Amino acid sequence: MPRSMRVLTGALAVLAVAVPTSPAAAQQVRVEAETFQLPNGLTVILHRDTTTPTIATNIWYHVGSSHERPGRTGFAHLFEHIMFEGSKNVPEGKIDEWFAEVGGAPNGSTTTDRTNYMQSFSSNALDMALFIESDRMGWLLDAMSPASVDGQRDVVKNERRQSYDNRPYGLASQVITEALYPPTHPYSWPVIGYMDHLSAAAYEDVVDFFRTYYAPNNASIAIVGDIDIDEARRLATKWFAGIPRGEPVPPLAAEPPIVSSQQRLVLDDRVQLPRLYLTWVSPRAYAEDDAAMDALAQLLTGGKNSRLYQRLVYEMQIADDVVAFQRGMRLNGEFRIMATARAGHTLGEIYDVIMEELARVQRESPEARELERVINQNEIAFLERLERVATKADMLNEYLFYTGDPEYFEEDLERYRALTPAAVSAAARRWLQPERSIVLSVVPAGRHELAVPESRPVPNENLEQSPQARKGAA
């Protein structure tokens, strides 16, 4: 579905009910947002929605794991935690407490491309929310110390153990990433980082990372909800204008990786059922073919009537589940298909069926009704998500970051409405050639007969460490 759901101005409830029955009947979706930039470079996006007496603030720092250096991974995600530990004028523990008093629950997330902090709260608390966000942007270092960094370092390490190292299938994405990208590519390491890098990070390195990337000229904030536009502008200026501009951020550039021959890998894990992962390099976010690949993923696995779900789960009953997605990022994208085998069946069986279906969609364009179903499903989900001001705020930031236009809503929808069956088939041919794929089988320990044939075992010791540390320990 579209990476960002649209903001509706005005007749939200009407449009949310009047879902178009075909692309030709689709109504135009417009957004009215006021965007301005403070002298220090901070971009502010304002959108008024009085559906509920709530406001959402959403700030994107244009820094993710891809901005780290080889040998110094995990910094972006580490700061996602540190930013909740208090700043010069916000004591430790008060961010959660103060937002809870106004009905809010602050949160954050980190990806390869960006880090964001978001919260929704009562419409009478905007002044407080902007004070908190500005204080940790401008004066976090006044409260940060080696001890506080060490504390959050331990929290992140524990998160890595729980979510990656000790979780069934948890290391699959890391193994795929390391196989797909050369070791110096900005997308070649996991967002959470490696244990040895987290342990070795000096306090001075952490401070330098913050000073480089957590500056107003490397951020944007969206303020959405029951606001007065003029008052919101005044408050944003009041709290953020005094933060000094940072040095220009080093540009990030890297060519998409070139996969010239298929890699088949097998990873032993503490799992009961084997799972197959197929991954290709794909278009970057909002680039040509991005929407076509997104639609293809839905055509293959989007619902119980989709092609792969019908064949693998219903007809042949050799898989418990199957899902596909197009993940567009700033430098390139990744297209992935995942399927869990049913007991008594192998991943080789599933692999053969997936490749048959990919060959079919590459050879024969999907039927018009299939594509229309996908487009309509996307648009329905699109409209349903518009009811939350938090989602709207994130969309505005995403569009600004990837397209340069926070009001890109209608243009994004049109990418899908303009798709043709032939365009989807052509995109599949361009991007999903078997020889360009990474094929990973995750199997119960020692059960390599369940993997795709001719798979090379991945050493599964010390995967929490960086590849360089693993080589040194070998």
Coordinates of N, CA and C in Angstrom, one line a residue, residues 160-268:
R160 N 18.8 -5.7 21.9 CA 19.3 -6.6 20.8 C 19.2 -8.1 21.2
R161 N 19.5 -8.4 22.4 CA 19.4 -9.8 22.8 C 18.0 -10.3 22.6
Q162 N 17.0 -9.5 23.1 CA 15.6 -10.0 23.1 C 15.0 -10.0 21.7
S163 N 15.3 -9.0 20.9 CA 14.7 -8.8 19.6 C 15.4 -9.4 18.4
Y164 N 16.7 -9.7 18.6 CA 17.5 -10.3 17.5 C 18.1 -11.6 17.9
D165 N 19.0 -11.6 18.8 CA 19.9 -12.7 19.1 C 19.1 -13.9 19.7
N166 N 18.2 -13.7 20.6 CA 17.5 -14.8 21.2 C 16.0 -14.9 20.8
R167 N 15.7 -14.3 19.7 CA 14.3 -14.4 19.2 C 14.3 -15.3 18.0
P168 N 13.3 -16.2 17.9 CA 13.2 -17.0 16.7 C 13.1 -16.2 15.4
Y169 N 13.9 -16.6 14.5 CA 14.1 -15.9 13.2 C 14.6 -14.5 13.3
G170 N 15.1 -14.1 14.5 CA 15.5 -12.7 14.8 C 16.7 -12.2 14.0
L171 N 17.6 -13.2 13.6 CA 18.8 -12.8 13.0 C 18.7 -12.8 11.4
A172 N 17.5 -13.2 10.9 CA 17.4 -13.4 9.5 C 17.7 -12.1 8.7
S173 N 17.1 -10.9 9.2 CA 17.3 -9.7 8.5 C 18.7 -9.3 8.5
Q174 N 19.5 -9.5 9.6 CA 20.9 -9.2 9.6 C 21.7 -10.0 8.6
V175 N 21.4 -11.3 8.5 CA 22.1 -12.2 7.6 C 21.8 -11.7 6.2
I176 N 20.6 -11.4 5.9 CA 20.2 -10.9 4.5 C 21.0 -9.6 4.2
T177 N 20.9 -8.7 5.1 CA 21.6 -7.4 4.9 C 23.1 -7.6 4.6
E178 N 23.7 -8.4 5.4 CA 25.2 -8.6 5.2 C 25.5 -9.3 3.9
A179 N 24.5 -10.1 3.4 CA 24.8 -10.8 2.1 C 24.4 -9.9 0.9
L180 N 23.5 -9.0 1.1 CA 23.0 -8.1 0.0 C 23.9 -7.0 -0.3
Y181 N 24.6 -6.4 0.7 CA 25.4 -5.2 0.6 C 26.9 -5.5 0.8
P182 N 27.7 -4.7 0.1 CA 29.1 -4.8 0.4 C 29.4 -4.2 1.8
P183 N 30.4 -4.5 2.5 CA 30.6 -4.2 4.0 C 30.7 -2.7 4.2
T184 N 31.0 -1.9 3.2 CA 31.1 -0.4 3.4 C 29.8 0.3 3.0
H185 N 28.8 -0.4 2.5 CA 27.6 0.3 2.1 C 26.8 0.7 3.4
P186 N 26.2 1.9 3.3 CA 25.5 2.4 4.5 C 24.3 1.6 5.0
Y187 N 23.8 0.7 4.2 CA 22.7 -0.2 4.6 C 23.2 -1.6 5.0
S188 N 24.5 -1.8 5.1 CA 25.0 -3.2 5.3 C 25.0 -3.6 6.7
W189 N 24.7 -2.8 7.7 CA 24.6 -3.2 9.1 C 23.2 -3.0 9.7
P190 N 22.9 -3.7 10.7 CA 21.5 -3.6 11.3 C 21.4 -2.3 12.0
V191 N 20.1 -1.8 12.0 CA 19.8 -0.5 12.6 C 20.3 -0.5 14.1
I192 N 20.1 -1.6 14.8 CA 20.4 -1.6 16.2 C 21.9 -1.7 16.5
G193 N 22.7 -2.0 15.5 CA 24.1 -2.0 15.6 C 24.6 -3.4 16.1
Y194 N 25.9 -3.5 16.2 CA 26.6 -4.7 16.7 C 27.0 -4.5 18.1
M195 N 27.1 -5.6 18.8 CA 27.5 -5.6 20.3 C 28.9 -5.0 20.5
D196 N 29.8 -5.4 19.7 CA 31.2 -4.9 19.9 C 31.3 -3.4 19.6
H197 N 30.5 -2.9 18.6 CA 30.6 -1.5 18.3 C 29.9 -0.7 19.5
L198 N 28.8 -1.2 20.0 CA 28.2 -0.5 21.1 C 29.1 -0.5 22.3
S199 N 29.8 -1.6 22.6 CA 30.7 -1.6 23.7 C 31.9 -0.7 23.6
A200 N 32.4 -0.6 22.3 CA 33.6 0.2 22.1 C 33.3 1.7 21.9
A201 N 32.1 2.1 21.8 CA 31.8 3.5 21.5 C 32.2 4.4 22.7
A202 N 33.1 5.3 22.4 CA 33.6 6.3 23.4 C 32.6 7.4 23.6
Y203 N 32.6 7.9 24.8 CA 31.6 9.0 25.1 C 31.8 10.2 24.1
E204 N 33.0 10.5 23.7 CA 33.3 11.6 22.8 C 32.7 11.3 21.4
D205 N 32.7 10.0 21.0 CA 32.1 9.7 19.7 C 30.6 9.9 19.7
V206 N 30.0 9.6 20.8 CA 28.6 9.8 21.0 C 28.2 11.2 21.0
V207 N 29.0 12.1 21.7 CA 28.8 13.5 21.7 C 28.9 14.1 20.3
D208 N 29.9 13.7 19.5 CA 30.2 14.2 18.2 C 29.0 13.8 17.3
F209 N 28.5 12.6 17.4 CA 27.4 12.2 16.6 C 26.2 13.1 16.8
F210 N 25.9 13.4 18.1 CA 24.8 14.3 18.4 C 25.0 15.7 17.8
R211 N 26.2 16.2 18.0 CA 26.4 17.6 17.5 C 26.3 17.6 15.9
T212 N 26.7 16.5 15.3 CA 26.7 16.5 13.8 C 25.2 16.4 13.3
Y213 N 24.4 15.6 13.9 CA 23.1 15.3 13.2 C 21.9 15.8 14.0
Y214 N 22.0 16.1 15.2 CA 20.8 16.5 16.0 C 20.8 18.1 16.0
A215 N 20.7 18.7 14.9 CA 20.7 20.1 14.8 C 19.4 20.5 14.0
P216 N 18.9 21.8 14.2 CA 17.7 22.2 13.6 C 17.7 22.2 12.1
N217 N 18.9 22.4 11.5 CA 19.0 22.4 10.0 C 19.0 21.0 9.5
N218 N 18.9 20.0 10.3 CA 18.9 18.6 9.9 C 17.6 17.9 10.4
A219 N 16.5 18.7 10.6 CA 15.3 18.2 11.2 C 14.1 18.9 10.6
S220 N 13.0 18.3 10.8 CA 11.7 18.9 10.5 C 10.7 18.5 11.5
I221 N 9.7 19.3 11.8 CA 8.7 19.0 12.8 C 7.3 19.3 12.2
A222 N 6.4 18.3 12.3 CA 5.0 18.5 11.9 C 4.2 18.6 13.1
I223 N 3.3 19.6 13.1 CA 2.3 19.9 14.2 C 0.9 19.8 13.6
V224 N 0.2 18.8 14.0 CA -1.1 18.5 13.3 C -2.2 18.3 14.4
G225 N -3.4 18.8 14.1 CA -4.5 18.6 14.9 C -5.3 19.9 15.2
D226 N -5.8 19.9 16.4 CA -6.7 21.0 16.8 C -5.9 22.2 17.2
I227 N -5.3 22.9 16.2 CA -4.4 24.0 16.4 C -5.0 25.3 15.8
D228 N -4.5 26.4 16.3 CA -4.6 27.7 15.6 C -3.3 27.9 14.9
I229 N -3.4 28.0 13.5 CA -2.1 28.1 12.7 C -1.2 29.2 13.2
D230 N -1.7 30.4 13.4 CA -0.9 31.5 13.8 C -0.3 31.2 15.2
E231 N -1.0 30.7 16.1 CA -0.5 30.4 17.5 C 0.5 29.3 17.4
A232 N 0.3 28.3 16.6 CA 1.3 27.2 16.5 C 2.6 27.7 15.9
R233 N 2.5 28.6 14.9 CA 3.7 29.2 14.3 C 4.4 30.0 15.4
R234 N 3.7 30.8 16.2 CA 4.3 31.6 17.2 C 5.1 30.7 18.3
L235 N 4.4 29.6 18.7 CA 5.0 28.7 19.7 C 6.2 28.0 19.1
A236 N 6.2 27.6 17.8 CA 7.3 26.9 17.2 C 8.5 27.9 17.2
T237 N 8.2 29.1 16.8 CA 9.3 30.1 16.8 C 9.8 30.4 18.1
K238 N 8.9 30.5 19.1 CA 9.3 30.8 20.5 C 10.3 29.8 21.0
W239 N 10.0 28.5 20.8 CA 10.8 27.5 21.4 C 12.0 27.0 20.6
F240 N 11.9 27.1 19.3 CA 13.0 26.5 18.5 C 14.0 27.5 17.9
A241 N 13.5 28.8 17.7 CA 14.4 29.8 17.0 C 15.7 30.0 17.7
G242 N 15.8 29.8 19.0 CA 17.0 30.1 19.7 C 18.0 29.0 19.7
I243 N 17.7 27.9 19.1 CA 18.7 26.8 19.0 C 19.7 27.1 17.9
P244 N 21.0 27.1 18.1 CA 21.9 27.4 17.1 C 21.9 26.4 15.9
R245 N 22.1 26.9 14.7 CA 22.2 26.1 13.5 C 23.5 25.2 13.7
G246 N 23.4 24.0 13.2 CA 24.6 23.1 13.2 C 25.4 23.3 11.9
E247 N 26.6 22.6 11.9 CA 27.4 22.6 10.7 C 26.6 21.9 9.6
P248 N 26.9 22.2 8.3 CA 26.3 21.4 7.2 C 26.5 19.9 7.4
V249 N 25.5 19.1 7.2 CA 25.5 17.7 7.4 C 26.2 17.0 6.2
P250 N 27.2 16.1 6.5 CA 27.8 15.5 5.3 C 26.8 14.7 4.5
P251 N 26.9 14.9 3.1 CA 25.9 14.2 2.3 C 26.1 12.7 2.3
L252 N 25.0 12.0 2.1 CA 25.1 10.5 2.1 C 24.8 10.1 0.7
A253 N 25.7 9.3 0.2 CA 25.6 8.8 -1.2 C 26.2 7.4 -1.3
A254 N 25.5 6.6 -2.0 CA 26.0 5.2 -2.3 C 25.2 4.6 -3.4
E255 N 25.9 3.9 -4.3 CA 25.2 3.3 -5.4 C 24.5 2.0 -4.9
P256 N 23.3 1.7 -5.5 CA 22.7 0.4 -5.1 C 23.6 -0.7 -5.3
P257 N 23.5 -1.7 -4.4 CA 24.4 -2.9 -4.6 C 24.1 -3.7 -5.9
I258 N 25.1 -4.3 -6.5 CA 24.9 -5.1 -7.7 C 25.0 -6.5 -7.3
V259 N 23.9 -7.3 -7.4 CA 23.9 -8.7 -7.1 C 23.8 -9.4 -8.5
S260 N 24.9 -10.0 -8.9 CA 25.1 -10.6 -10.2 C 24.8 -12.1 -10.2
S261 N 24.9 -12.7 -9.0 CA 24.6 -14.2 -9.0 C 23.8 -14.5 -7.7
Q262 N 22.9 -15.4 -7.8 CA 22.1 -15.8 -6.6 C 22.9 -16.4 -5.5
Q263 N 22.6 -16.0 -4.3 CA 23.2 -16.6 -3.1 C 22.2 -17.4 -2.3
R264 N 22.4 -18.6 -2.1 CA 21.6 -19.5 -1.3 C 22.2 -19.8 0.0
L265 N 21.6 -19.4 1.1 CA 22.1 -19.5 2.5 C 21.2 -20.3 3.4
V266 N 21.7 -21.0 4.4 CA 20.9 -21.6 5.4 C 21.4 -21.3 6.7
L267 N 20.5 -20.9 7.6 CA 20.9 -20.5 9.0 C 20.2 -21.4 10.0
D268 N 20.9 -22.0 10.9 CA 20.3 -22.8 11.9 C 19.8 -21.9 13.0

